[in-house]
CSV table of C-alpha atoms in Angstrom, one decimal:
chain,number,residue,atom,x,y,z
A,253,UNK,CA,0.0,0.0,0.0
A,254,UNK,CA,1.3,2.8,-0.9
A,255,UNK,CA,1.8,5.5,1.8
A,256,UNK,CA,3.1,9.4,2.2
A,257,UNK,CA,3.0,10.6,5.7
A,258,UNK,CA,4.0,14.6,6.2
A,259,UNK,CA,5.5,15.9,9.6
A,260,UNK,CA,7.2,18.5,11.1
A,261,UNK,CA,4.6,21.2,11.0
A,262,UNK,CA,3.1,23.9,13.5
A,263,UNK,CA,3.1,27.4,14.5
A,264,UNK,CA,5.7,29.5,13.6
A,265,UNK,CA,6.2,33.6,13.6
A,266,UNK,CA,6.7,36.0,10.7
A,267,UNK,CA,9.9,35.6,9.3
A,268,UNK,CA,11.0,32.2,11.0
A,269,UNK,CA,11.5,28.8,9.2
A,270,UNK,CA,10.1,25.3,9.2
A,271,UNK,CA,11.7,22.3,7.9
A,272,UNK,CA,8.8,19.4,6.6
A,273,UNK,CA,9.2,15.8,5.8
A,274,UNK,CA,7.3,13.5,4.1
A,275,UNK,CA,7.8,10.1,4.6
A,276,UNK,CA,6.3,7.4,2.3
A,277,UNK,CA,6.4,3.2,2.2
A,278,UNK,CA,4.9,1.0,-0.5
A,279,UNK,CA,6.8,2.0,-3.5
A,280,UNK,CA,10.1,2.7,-5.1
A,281,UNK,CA,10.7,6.1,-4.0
A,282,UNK,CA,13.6,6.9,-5.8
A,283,UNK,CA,11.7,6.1,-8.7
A,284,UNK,CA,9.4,9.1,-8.7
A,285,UNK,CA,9.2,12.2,-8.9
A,286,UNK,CA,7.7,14.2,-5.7
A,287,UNK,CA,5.5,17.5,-5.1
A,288,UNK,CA,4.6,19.8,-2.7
A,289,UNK,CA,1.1,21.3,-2.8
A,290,UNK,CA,-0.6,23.4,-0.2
A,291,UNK,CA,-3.9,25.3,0.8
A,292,UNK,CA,-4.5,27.4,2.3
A,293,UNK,CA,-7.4,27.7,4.8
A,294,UNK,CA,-10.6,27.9,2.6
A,295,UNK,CA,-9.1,27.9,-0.7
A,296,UNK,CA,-8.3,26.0,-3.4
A,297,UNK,CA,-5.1,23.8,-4.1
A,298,UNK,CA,-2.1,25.5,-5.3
A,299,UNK,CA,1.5,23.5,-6.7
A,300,UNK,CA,4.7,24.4,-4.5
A,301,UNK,CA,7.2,22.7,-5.8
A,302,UNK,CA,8.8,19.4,-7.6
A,303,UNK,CA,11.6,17.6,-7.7
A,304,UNK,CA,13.4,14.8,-10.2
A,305,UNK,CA,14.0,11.2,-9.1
A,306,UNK,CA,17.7,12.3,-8.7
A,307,UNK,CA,17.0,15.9,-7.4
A,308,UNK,CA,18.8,17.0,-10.1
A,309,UNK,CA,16.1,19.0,-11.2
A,310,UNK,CA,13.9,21.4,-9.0
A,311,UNK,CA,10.9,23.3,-9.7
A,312,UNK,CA,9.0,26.4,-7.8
A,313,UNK,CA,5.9,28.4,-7.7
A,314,UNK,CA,7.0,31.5,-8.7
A,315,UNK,CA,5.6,33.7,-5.7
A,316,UNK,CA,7.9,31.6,-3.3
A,317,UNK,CA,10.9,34.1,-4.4
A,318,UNK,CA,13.5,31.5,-3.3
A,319,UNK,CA,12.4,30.8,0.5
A,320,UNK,CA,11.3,27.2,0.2
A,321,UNK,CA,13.9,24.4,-0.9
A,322,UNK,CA,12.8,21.1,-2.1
A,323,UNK,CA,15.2,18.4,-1.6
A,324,UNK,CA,14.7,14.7,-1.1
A,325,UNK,CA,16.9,11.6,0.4
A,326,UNK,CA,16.6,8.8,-1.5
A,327,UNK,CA,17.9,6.2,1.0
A,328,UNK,CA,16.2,7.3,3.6
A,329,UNK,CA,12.4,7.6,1.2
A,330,UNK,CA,11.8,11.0,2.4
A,331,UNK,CA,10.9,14.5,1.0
A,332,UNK,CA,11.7,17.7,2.9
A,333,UNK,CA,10.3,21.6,2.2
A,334,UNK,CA,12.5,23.4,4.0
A,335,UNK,CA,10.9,26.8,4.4
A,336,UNK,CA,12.3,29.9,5.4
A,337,UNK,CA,11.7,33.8,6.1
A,338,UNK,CA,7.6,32.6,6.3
A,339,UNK,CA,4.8,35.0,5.9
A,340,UNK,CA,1.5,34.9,7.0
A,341,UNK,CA,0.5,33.8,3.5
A,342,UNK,CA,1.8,30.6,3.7
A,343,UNK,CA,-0.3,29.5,6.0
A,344,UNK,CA,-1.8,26.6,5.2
A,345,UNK,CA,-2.2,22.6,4.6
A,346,UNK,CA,1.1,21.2,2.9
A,347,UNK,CA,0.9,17.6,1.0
A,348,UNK,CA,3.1,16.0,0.0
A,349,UNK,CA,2.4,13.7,-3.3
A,350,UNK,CA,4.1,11.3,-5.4
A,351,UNK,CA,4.3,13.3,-9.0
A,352,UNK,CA,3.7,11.2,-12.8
A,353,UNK,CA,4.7,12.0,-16.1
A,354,UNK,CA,8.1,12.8,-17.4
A,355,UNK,CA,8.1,16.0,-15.4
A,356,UNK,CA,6.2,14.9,-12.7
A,357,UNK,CA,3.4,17.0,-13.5
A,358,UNK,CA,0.7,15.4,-12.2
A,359,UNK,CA,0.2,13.6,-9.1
A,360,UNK,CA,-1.5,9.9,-7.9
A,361,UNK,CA,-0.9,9.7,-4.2
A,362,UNK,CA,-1.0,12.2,-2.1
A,363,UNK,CA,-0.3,12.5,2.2
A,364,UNK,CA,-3.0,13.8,4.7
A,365,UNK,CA,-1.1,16.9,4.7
A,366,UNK,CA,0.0,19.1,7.3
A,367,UNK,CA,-0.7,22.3,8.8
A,368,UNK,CA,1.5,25.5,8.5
A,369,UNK,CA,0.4,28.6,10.8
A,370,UNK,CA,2.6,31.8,10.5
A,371,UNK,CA,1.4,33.9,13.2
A,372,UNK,CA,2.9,36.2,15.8
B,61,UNK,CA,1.8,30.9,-16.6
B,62,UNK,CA,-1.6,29.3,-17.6
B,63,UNK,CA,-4.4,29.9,-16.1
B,64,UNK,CA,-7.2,27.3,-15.6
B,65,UNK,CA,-10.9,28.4,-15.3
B,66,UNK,CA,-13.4,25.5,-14.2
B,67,UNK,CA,-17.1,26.5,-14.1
B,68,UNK,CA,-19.5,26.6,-12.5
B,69,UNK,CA,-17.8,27.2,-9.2
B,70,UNK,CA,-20.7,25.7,-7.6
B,71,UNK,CA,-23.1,23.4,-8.7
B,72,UNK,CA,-26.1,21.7,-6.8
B,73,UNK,CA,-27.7,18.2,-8.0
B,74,UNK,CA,-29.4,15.1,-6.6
B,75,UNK,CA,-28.9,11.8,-6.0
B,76,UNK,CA,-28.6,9.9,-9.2
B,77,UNK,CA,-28.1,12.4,-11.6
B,78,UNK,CA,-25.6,13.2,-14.1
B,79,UNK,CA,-23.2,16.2,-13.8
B,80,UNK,CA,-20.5,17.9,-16.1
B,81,UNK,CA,-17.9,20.4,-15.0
B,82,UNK,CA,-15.9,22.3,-17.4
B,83,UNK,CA,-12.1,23.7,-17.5
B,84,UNK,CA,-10.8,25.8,-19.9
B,85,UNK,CA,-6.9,26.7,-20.5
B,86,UNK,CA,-6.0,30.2,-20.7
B,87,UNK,CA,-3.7,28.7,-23.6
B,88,UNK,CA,-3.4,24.6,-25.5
B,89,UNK,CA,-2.2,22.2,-23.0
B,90,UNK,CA,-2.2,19.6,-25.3
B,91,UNK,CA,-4.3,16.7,-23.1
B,92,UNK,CA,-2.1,17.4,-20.1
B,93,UNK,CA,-5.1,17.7,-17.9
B,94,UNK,CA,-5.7,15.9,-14.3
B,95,UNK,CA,-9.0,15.9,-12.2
B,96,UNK,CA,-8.9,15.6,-8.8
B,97,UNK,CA,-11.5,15.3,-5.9
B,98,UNK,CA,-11.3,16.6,-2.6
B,99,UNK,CA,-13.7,16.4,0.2
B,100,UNK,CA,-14.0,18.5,3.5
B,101,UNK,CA,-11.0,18.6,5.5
B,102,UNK,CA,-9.4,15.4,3.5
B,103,UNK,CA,-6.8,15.2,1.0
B,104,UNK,CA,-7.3,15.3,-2.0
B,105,UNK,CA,-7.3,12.1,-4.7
B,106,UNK,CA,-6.3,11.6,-8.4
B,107,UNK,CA,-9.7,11.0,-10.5
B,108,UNK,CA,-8.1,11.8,-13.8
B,109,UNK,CA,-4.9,12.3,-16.0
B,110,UNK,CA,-4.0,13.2,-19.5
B,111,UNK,CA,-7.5,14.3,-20.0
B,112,UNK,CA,-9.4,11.2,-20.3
B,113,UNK,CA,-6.9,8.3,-18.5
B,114,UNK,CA,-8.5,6.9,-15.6
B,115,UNK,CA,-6.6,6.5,-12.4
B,116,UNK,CA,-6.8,3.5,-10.7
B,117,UNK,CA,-9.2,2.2,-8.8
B,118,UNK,CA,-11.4,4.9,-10.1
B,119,UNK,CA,-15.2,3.7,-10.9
B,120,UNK,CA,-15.7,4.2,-14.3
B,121,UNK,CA,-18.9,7.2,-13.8
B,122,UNK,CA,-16.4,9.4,-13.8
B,123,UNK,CA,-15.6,10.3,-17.4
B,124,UNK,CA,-13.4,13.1,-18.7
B,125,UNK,CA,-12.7,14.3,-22.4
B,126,UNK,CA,-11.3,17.1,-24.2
B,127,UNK,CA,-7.6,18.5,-25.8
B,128,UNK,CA,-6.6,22.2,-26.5
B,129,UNK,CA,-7.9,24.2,-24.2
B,130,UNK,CA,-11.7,23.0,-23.2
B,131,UNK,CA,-11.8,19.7,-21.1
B,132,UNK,CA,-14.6,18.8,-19.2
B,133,UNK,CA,-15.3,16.1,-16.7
B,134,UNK,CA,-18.9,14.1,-16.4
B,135,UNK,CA,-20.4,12.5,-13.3
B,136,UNK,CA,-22.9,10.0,-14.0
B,137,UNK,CA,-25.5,8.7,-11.7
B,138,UNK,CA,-24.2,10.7,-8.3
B,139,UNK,CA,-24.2,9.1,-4.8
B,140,UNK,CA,-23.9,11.1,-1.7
B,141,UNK,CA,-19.9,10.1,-2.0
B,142,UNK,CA,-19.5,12.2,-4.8
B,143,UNK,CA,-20.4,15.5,-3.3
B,144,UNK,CA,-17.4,17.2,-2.9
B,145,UNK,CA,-15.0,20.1,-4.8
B,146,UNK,CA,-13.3,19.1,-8.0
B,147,UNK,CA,-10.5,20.5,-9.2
B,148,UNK,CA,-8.7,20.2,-12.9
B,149,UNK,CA,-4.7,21.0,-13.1
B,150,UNK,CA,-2.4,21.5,-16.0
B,151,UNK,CA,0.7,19.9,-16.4
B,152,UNK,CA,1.7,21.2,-19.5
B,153,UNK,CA,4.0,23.8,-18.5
B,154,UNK,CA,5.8,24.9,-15.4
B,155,UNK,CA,4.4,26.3,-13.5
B,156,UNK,CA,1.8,23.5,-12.8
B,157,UNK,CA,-1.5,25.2,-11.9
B,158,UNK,CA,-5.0,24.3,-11.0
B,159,UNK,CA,-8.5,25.5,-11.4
B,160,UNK,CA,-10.5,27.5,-8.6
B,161,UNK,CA,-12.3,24.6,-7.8
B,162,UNK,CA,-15.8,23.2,-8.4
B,163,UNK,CA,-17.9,22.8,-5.5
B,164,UNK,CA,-20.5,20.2,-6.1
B,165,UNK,CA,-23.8,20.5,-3.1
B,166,UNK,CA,-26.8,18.1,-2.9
B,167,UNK,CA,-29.9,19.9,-3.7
């Protein structure tokens, strides 16, 4: 069964930084490419970021101007979003999801997801 | 970066009948179009990809179609299961987007 299991969120303040995982079972991980998506509360799903089997190849939302870093350990089946100098917008549900297609562009699994709050 | 405009953004029906949500591409995607479901306070789950591909697992009411920029995704014979918000995503180009969101209330 194919699993994806996101941790390591919370409350944080403006301007600090938050480091999530995602940890999945029941497939080849190194196999696939992997997403973030989040939501925030009440509104509709919006792509974070992707990145290649290898993590030789990294893709972001635009309006993230470089504070969030996708990276993945292969060995260890786990995805991280390291997030840093947060704003209140980016409070919201993170999911993690196994991404299909040559550029992993769309995505069949997904985790529960995890909340982010940015507040002071 | 494409936008993707589903309508209606709400829609109420009843038990049993048949539905069909449109998306349209602010430029041709070519049939690199998902659908996914997402009910309240759950995750959400792959209905559709490359337009018309079911994913697995996925009971065969759901049905979608279309290439270019106009897709459109039909729910036959509705259970109370299947009220929920649908979305439809590009994958096209970076940077992947999705629609607003279809919200999908019994009447």
């Amino acid at each position: 069964e194919v699993q994806l299991v996101e941790s390591g969120g919370g409350l944080v303040q403006p301007g600090g930084s938050l480091r999530l995982s995602c940890a999945v079972s029941g497939f080849s991980f190194s196999n696939y490419w992997m997403s973030w998506v989040r939501q925030a509360p009440g509104k509709g799903l919006e792509w974070v970021a992707n990145i290649k089997q290898d993590g030789s190849e990294k893709y972001y939302v635009d309006s993230l101007e470089g504070r969030f870093t996708i990276s993945r350990d292969n060995a260890k089946k786990s995805l991280y979003l390291q997030m840093n100098s947060l704003r209140a917008e980016d409070t919201a549900v993170y999911y993690c999801a196994r991404g299909r297609h040559t550029t992993g562009g769309y995505f069949d699994y997904w985790g529960q997801g995890i909340l982010v709050t940015v507040s002071s | 970066d494409i936008q993707m405009t589903q309508s209606p953004s709400s829609l109420s029906a009843s038990v049993g009948d048949r539905v069909t949500i449109t998306c349209r591409a602010s430029q041709g995607i070519s049939n690199y179009l998902a659908w996914v479901q997402q009910k309240p306070g759950k995750a959400p789950k792959s209905l559709i990809y490359a337009a018309s591909n079911l994913q697995s697992g996925v009971p065969s009411k759901f049905s979608g179609s279309g290439s270019g920029t106009d897709f459109t995704l039909n729910i036959s014979s509705l259970q109370p299961e299947d009220f929920a918000t649908y979305y439809c995503q590009q994958y096209n180009n970076y940077p992947i987007t999705f629609g607003q969101g279809t919200r999908l209330e019994i009447k």
